[in-house]
Coordinates of C-alpha atoms in Angstrom, one line a residue:
X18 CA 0.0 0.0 0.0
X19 CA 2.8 2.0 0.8
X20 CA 4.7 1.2 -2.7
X21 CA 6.2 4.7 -4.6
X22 CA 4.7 6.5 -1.8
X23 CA 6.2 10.1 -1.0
X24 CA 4.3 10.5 2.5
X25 CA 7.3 11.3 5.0
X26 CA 8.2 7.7 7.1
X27 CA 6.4 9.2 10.3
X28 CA 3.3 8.9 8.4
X29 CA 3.9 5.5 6.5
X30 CA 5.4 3.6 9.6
X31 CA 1.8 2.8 10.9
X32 CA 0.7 0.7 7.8
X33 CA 4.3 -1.1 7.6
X34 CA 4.1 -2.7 10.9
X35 CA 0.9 -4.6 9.9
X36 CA -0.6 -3.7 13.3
X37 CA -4.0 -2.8 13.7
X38 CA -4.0 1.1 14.0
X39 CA -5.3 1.6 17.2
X40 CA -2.7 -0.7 19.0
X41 CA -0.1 0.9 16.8
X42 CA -1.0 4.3 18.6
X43 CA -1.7 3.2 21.9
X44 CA 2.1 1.6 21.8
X45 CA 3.5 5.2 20.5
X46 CA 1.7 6.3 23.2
X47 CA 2.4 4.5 26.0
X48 CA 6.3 4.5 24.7
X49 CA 6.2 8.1 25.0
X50 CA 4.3 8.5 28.5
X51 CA 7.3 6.1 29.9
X52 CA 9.9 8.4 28.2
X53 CA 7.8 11.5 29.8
X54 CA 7.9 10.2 33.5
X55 CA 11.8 8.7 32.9
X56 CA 12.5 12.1 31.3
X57 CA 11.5 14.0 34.6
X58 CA 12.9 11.8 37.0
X59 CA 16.0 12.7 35.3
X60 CA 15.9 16.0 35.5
X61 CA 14.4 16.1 39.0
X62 CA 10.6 17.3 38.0
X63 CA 9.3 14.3 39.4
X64 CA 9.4 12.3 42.2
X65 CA 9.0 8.5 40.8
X66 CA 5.3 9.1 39.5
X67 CA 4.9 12.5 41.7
X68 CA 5.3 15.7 41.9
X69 CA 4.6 18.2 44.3
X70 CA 3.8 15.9 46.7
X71 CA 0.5 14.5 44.5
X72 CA 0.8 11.8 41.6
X73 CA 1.5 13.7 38.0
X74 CA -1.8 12.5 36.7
X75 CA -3.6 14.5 39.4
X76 CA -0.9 17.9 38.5
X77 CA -1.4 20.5 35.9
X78 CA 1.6 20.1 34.0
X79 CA 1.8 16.4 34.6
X80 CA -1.0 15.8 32.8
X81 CA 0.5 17.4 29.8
X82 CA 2.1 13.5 29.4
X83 CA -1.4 12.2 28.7
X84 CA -1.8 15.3 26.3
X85 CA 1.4 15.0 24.4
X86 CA 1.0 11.2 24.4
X87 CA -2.2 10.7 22.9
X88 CA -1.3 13.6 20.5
X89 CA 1.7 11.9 19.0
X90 CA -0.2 8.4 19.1
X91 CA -3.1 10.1 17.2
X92 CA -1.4 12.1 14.5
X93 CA 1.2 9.2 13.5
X94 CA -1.8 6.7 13.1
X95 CA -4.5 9.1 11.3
X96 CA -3.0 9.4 7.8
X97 CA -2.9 6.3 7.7
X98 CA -6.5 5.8 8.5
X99 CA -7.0 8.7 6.1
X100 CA -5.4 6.9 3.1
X101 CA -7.3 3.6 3.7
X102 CA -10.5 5.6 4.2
X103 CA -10.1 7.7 0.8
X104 CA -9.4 4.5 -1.3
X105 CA -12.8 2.8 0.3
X106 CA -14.7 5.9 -0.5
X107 CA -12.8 5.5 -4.0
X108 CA -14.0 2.2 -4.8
X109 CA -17.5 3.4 -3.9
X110 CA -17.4 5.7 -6.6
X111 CA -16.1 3.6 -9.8
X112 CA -20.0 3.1 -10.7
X113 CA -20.1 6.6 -11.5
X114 CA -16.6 7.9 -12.2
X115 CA -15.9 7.9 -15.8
X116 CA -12.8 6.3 -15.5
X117 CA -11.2 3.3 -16.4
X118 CA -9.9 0.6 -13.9
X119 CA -6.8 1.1 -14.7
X120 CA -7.0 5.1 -13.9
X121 CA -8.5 4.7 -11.2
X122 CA -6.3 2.4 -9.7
X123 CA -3.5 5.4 -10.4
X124 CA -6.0 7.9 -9.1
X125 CA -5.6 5.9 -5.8
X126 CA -1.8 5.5 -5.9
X127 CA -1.3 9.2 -6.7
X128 CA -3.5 10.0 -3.3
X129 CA 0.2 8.9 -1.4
X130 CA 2.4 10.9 -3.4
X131 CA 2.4 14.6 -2.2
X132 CA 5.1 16.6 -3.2
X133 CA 7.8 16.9 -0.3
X134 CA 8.3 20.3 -0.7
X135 CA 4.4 21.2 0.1
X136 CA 5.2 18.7 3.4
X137 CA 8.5 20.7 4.4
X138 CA 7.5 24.4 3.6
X139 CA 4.1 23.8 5.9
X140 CA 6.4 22.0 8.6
X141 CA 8.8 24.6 8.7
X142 CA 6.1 27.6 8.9
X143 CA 4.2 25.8 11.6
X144 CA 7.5 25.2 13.6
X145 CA 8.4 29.1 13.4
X146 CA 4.6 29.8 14.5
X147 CA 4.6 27.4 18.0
X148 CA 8.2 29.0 18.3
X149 CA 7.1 32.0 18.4
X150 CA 3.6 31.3 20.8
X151 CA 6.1 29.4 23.1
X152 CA 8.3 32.3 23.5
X153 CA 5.6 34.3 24.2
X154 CA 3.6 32.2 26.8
X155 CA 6.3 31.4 28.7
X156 CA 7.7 34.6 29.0
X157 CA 3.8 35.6 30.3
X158 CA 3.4 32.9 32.8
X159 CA 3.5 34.3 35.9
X160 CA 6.4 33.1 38.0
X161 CA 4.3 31.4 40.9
X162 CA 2.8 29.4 38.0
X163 CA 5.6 27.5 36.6
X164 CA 6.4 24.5 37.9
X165 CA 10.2 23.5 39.0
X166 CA 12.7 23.5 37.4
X167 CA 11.6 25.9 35.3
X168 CA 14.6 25.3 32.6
X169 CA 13.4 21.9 32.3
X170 CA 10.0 22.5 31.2
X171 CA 11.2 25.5 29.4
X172 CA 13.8 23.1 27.5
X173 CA 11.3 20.6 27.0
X174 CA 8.2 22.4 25.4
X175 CA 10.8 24.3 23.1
X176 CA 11.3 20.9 22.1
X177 CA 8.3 19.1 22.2
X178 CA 6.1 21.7 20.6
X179 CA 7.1 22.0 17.7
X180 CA 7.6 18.3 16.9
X181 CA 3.7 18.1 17.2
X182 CA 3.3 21.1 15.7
X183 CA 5.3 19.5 12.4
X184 CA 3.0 16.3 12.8
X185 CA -0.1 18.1 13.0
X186 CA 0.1 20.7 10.3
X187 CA 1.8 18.5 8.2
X188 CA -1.0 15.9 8.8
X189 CA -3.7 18.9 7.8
X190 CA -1.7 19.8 4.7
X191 CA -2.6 16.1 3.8
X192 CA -6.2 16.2 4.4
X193 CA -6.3 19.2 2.4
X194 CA -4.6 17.6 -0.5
X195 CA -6.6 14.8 -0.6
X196 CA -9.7 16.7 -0.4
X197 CA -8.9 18.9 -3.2
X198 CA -8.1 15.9 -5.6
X199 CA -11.2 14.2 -4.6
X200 CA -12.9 18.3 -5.6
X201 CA -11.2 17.6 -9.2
X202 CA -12.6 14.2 -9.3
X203 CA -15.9 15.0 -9.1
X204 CA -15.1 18.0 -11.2
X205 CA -14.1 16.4 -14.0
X206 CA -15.2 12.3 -13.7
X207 CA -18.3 12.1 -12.0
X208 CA -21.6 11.2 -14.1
X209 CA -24.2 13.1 -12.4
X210 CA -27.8 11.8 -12.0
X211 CA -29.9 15.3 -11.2
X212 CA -32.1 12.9 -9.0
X213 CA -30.2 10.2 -7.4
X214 CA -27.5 11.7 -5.5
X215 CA -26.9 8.7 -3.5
X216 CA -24.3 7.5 -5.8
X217 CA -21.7 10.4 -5.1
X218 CA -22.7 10.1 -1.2
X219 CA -19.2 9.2 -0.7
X220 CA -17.6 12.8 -1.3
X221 CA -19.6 13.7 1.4
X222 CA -18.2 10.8 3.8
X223 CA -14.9 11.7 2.9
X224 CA -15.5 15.5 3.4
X225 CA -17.2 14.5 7.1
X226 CA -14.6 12.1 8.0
X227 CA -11.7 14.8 7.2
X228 CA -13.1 16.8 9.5
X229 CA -13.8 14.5 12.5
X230 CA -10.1 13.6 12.1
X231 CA -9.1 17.2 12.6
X232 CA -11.5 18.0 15.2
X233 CA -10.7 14.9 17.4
X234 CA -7.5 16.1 17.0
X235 CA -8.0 19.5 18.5
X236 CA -10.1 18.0 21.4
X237 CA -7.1 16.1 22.6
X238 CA -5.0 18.9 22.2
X239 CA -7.4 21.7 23.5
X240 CA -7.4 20.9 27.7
X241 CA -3.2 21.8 27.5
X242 CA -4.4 25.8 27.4
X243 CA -5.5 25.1 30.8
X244 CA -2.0 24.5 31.5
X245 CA -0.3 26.8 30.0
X246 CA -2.0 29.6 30.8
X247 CA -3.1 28.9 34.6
X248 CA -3.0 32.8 35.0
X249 CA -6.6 34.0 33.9
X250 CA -9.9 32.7 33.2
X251 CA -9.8 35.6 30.6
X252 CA -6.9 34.2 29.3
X253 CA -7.7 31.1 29.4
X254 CA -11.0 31.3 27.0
X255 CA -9.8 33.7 24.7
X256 CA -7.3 31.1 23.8
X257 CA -9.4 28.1 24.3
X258 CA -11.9 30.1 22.4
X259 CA -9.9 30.5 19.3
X260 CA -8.5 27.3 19.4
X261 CA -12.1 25.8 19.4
X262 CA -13.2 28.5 16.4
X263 CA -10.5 27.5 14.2
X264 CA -11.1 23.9 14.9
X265 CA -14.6 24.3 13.8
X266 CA -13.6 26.7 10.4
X267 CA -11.4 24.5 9.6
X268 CA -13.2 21.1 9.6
X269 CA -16.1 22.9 7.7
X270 CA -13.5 23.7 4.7
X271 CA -12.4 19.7 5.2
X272 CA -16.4 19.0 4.8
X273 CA -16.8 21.9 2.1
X274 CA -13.6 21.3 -0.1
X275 CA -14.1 17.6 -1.7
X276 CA -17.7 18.7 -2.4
X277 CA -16.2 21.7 -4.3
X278 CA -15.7 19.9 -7.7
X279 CA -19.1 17.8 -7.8
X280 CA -20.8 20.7 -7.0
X281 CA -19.8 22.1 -10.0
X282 CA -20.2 19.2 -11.4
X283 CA -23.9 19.5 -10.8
X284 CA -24.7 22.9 -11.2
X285 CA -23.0 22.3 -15.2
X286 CA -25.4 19.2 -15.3
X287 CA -27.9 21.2 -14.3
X288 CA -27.9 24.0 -16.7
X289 CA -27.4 21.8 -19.3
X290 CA -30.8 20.0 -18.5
X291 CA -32.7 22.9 -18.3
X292 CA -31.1 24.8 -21.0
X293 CA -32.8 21.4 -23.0
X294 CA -36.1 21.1 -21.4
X295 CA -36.6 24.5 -21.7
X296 CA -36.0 24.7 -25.5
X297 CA -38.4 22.1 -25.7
X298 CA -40.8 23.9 -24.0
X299 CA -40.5 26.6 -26.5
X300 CA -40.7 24.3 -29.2
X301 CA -44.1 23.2 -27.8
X302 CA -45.3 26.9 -27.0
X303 CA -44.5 27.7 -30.8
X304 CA -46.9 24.5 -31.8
X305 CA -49.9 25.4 -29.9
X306 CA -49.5 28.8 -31.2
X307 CA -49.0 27.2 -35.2
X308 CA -52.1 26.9 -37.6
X309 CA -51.3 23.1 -37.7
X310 CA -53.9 21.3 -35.6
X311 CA -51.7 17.9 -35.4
X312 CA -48.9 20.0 -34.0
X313 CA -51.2 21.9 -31.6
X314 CA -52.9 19.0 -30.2
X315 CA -49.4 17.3 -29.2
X316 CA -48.1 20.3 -27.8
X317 CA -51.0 20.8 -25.9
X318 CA -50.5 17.4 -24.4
X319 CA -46.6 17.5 -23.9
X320 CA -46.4 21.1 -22.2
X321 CA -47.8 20.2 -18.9
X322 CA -45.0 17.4 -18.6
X323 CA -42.4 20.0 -20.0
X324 CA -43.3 22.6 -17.2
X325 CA -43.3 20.0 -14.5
X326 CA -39.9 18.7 -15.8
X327 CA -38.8 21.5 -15.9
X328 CA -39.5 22.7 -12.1
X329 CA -38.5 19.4 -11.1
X330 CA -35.2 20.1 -12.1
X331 CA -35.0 23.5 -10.8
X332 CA -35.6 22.3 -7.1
X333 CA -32.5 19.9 -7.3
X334 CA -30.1 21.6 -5.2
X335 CA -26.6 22.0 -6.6
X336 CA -24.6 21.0 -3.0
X337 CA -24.5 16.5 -2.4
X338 CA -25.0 17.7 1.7
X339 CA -28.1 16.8 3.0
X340 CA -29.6 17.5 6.1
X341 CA -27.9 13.9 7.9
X342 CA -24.9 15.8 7.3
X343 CA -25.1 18.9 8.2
X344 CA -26.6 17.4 12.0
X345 CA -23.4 14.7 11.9
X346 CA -21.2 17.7 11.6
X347 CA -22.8 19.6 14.3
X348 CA -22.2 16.5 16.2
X349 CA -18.3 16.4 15.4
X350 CA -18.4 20.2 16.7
X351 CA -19.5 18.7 19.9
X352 CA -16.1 17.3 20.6
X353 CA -13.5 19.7 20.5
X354 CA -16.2 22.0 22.1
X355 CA -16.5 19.5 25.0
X356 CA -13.2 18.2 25.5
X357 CA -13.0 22.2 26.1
X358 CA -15.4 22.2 28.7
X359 CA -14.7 18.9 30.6
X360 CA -10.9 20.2 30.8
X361 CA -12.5 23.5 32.5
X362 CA -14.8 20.9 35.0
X363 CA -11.8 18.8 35.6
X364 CA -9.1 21.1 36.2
X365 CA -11.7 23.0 38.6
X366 CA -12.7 20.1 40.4
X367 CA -8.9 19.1 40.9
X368 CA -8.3 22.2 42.3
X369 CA -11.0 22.5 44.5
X370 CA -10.7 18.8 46.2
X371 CA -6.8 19.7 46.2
X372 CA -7.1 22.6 48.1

């Protein structure tokens, strides 16, 4: 599956060892938690599996292990996933691509090759960004709020952040790619039935699924702000706040983007249809109105049919989402929106029954 791929080896690794995902990610993640806790042993953070005198998985800043963990099991699984997902969806779609086997078996292979440079140039920009938001928040965070020694943690998110912040956008950049080339799929290969959109359904799983893989993303990420900015509430959900809106714009362009091209797709199908009926509904306007009675009579009884025809067609709607998916997406918004909120619950009620 992996054969003449160009995906970088931290996204390919997954499908090589033959493991089911999930226990692939679980094992990155439980390899990293035991680094984490060895890691702050070391340098004298923790106490065996404490700090400050409670266990890390009841502190702040320990919990950031679970955070970072999860993250990096997550984003070196779900391109993976992605790629498997996208060829399904693929092979839903040969009934009404106009395609041969043959292309559309290259179609597939082409979704792994992304050109390294796209990878790198979004790596390196993303890198620069979390650089520059680390600088800034940890210069900010008040000095009874950061947690000893200071030179440790400060050493270890100027390293750790932007090693998921090179996963993650890179892993976006992908999505995106994949969703635009599924766009110019339907753009240019899809045979469109005006009324029987069930058959290009699976642009619109692919679009949905995109988006629930960003925005489960962005709920495990999302409870960290609580820890890095432990100064303010105001703080604290202005930047929660953002990082939930952006999660949400974002996985609507993921839902929006592989639709692009079939909508088009449509809306050309469309107008051509009712360019024809409606010439024809001329045509039988200018027979009732002739002097030939034969003529007359069967435009008389073909108008009526013309007309409704012709409304039917001008009630199809030009966008494959339906109502199902516009609720399912409202339902993915629900988890980075409520991983936001049950970090604010827990990290209150940890407080509280720590006090």
């Amino acid at each position: 599956a992996t054969e003449g791929s160009t995906l970088p080896w931290t996204f390919r690794f997954a499908e090589a060892t033959q493991a089911p995902l999930l226990v692939v990610g679980l094992g990155v993640a439980a390899a990293y938690l035991c680094l984490f806790v060895l890691a702050n042993n070391l340098a004298g953070s923790f106490d065996g599996l404490r700090i400050e005198d409670r266990p890390f998985w009841l502190h702040p800043w320990g919990t950031l292990g679970f955070t970072y963990a999860l993250g990096l099991g997550y984003l070196l699984i779900v391109v993976s996933h992605l790629m498997r997902f996208a060829s399904a969806r693929l092979r839903d779609l040969q009934p009404v691509l106009t395609l041969s086997a043959g292309e559309i078996a290259k179609f597939d292979s082409g979704l792994r090759k992304i050109e390294p440079w796209r990878l790198r140039l979004v790596g390196i920009v993303s890198v620069g960004a979390v650089a520059a938001l680390n600088v800034w928040w940890i210069t900010a965070l008040p000095p009874d709020s950061r947690p000893q020694p200071w030179g440790w943690w400060v050493t270890f998110f100027l390293l750790q952040d932007p090693v998921l912040a090179w996963l993650m956008f890179r892993m976006i950049a992908v999505a995106f790619v994949v969703a635009v080339r599924f766009s110019h799929l339907g753009e240019r290969h899809a045979a469109i039935d005006l009324f029987d959109f069930q058959s290009i359904q699976p642009f619109t799983r692919l679009g949905l699924r995109l988006a629930l893989m960003l925005l489960i993303l962005f709920a495990v990420l999302v409870p960290s702000t609580f820890v890095f900015f432990a100064a303010t509430d105001a703080v604290i959900a202005t930047y929660g706040g953002t990082f939930v809106c952006v999660s949400i714009v974002v996985g609507a362009m993921l839902v929006v983007l592989p639709l692009r091209g079939v909508h088009r797709s449509i809306a050309r199908t469309k107008r051509s249809e009712l360019d024809r009926v409606r010439a024809e509904v001329a045509r039988e306007r200018e027979a009732i109105a002739s002097n030939d009675e034969q003529r007359k009579t069967l435009g008389t009884v073909r108008l009526p049919g013309r007309l409704a025809y012709e409304t039917r067609v001008e009630r199809v709607r030009e966008w494959s989402l339906d109502f199902p998916a516009f609720l399912r997406f409202a339902l993915y918004v629900l988890i980075p929106l409520g991983s936001w909120v049950a970090a604010a619950f827990v990290e209150r009620a940890l407080g509280a029954a720590l006090e």
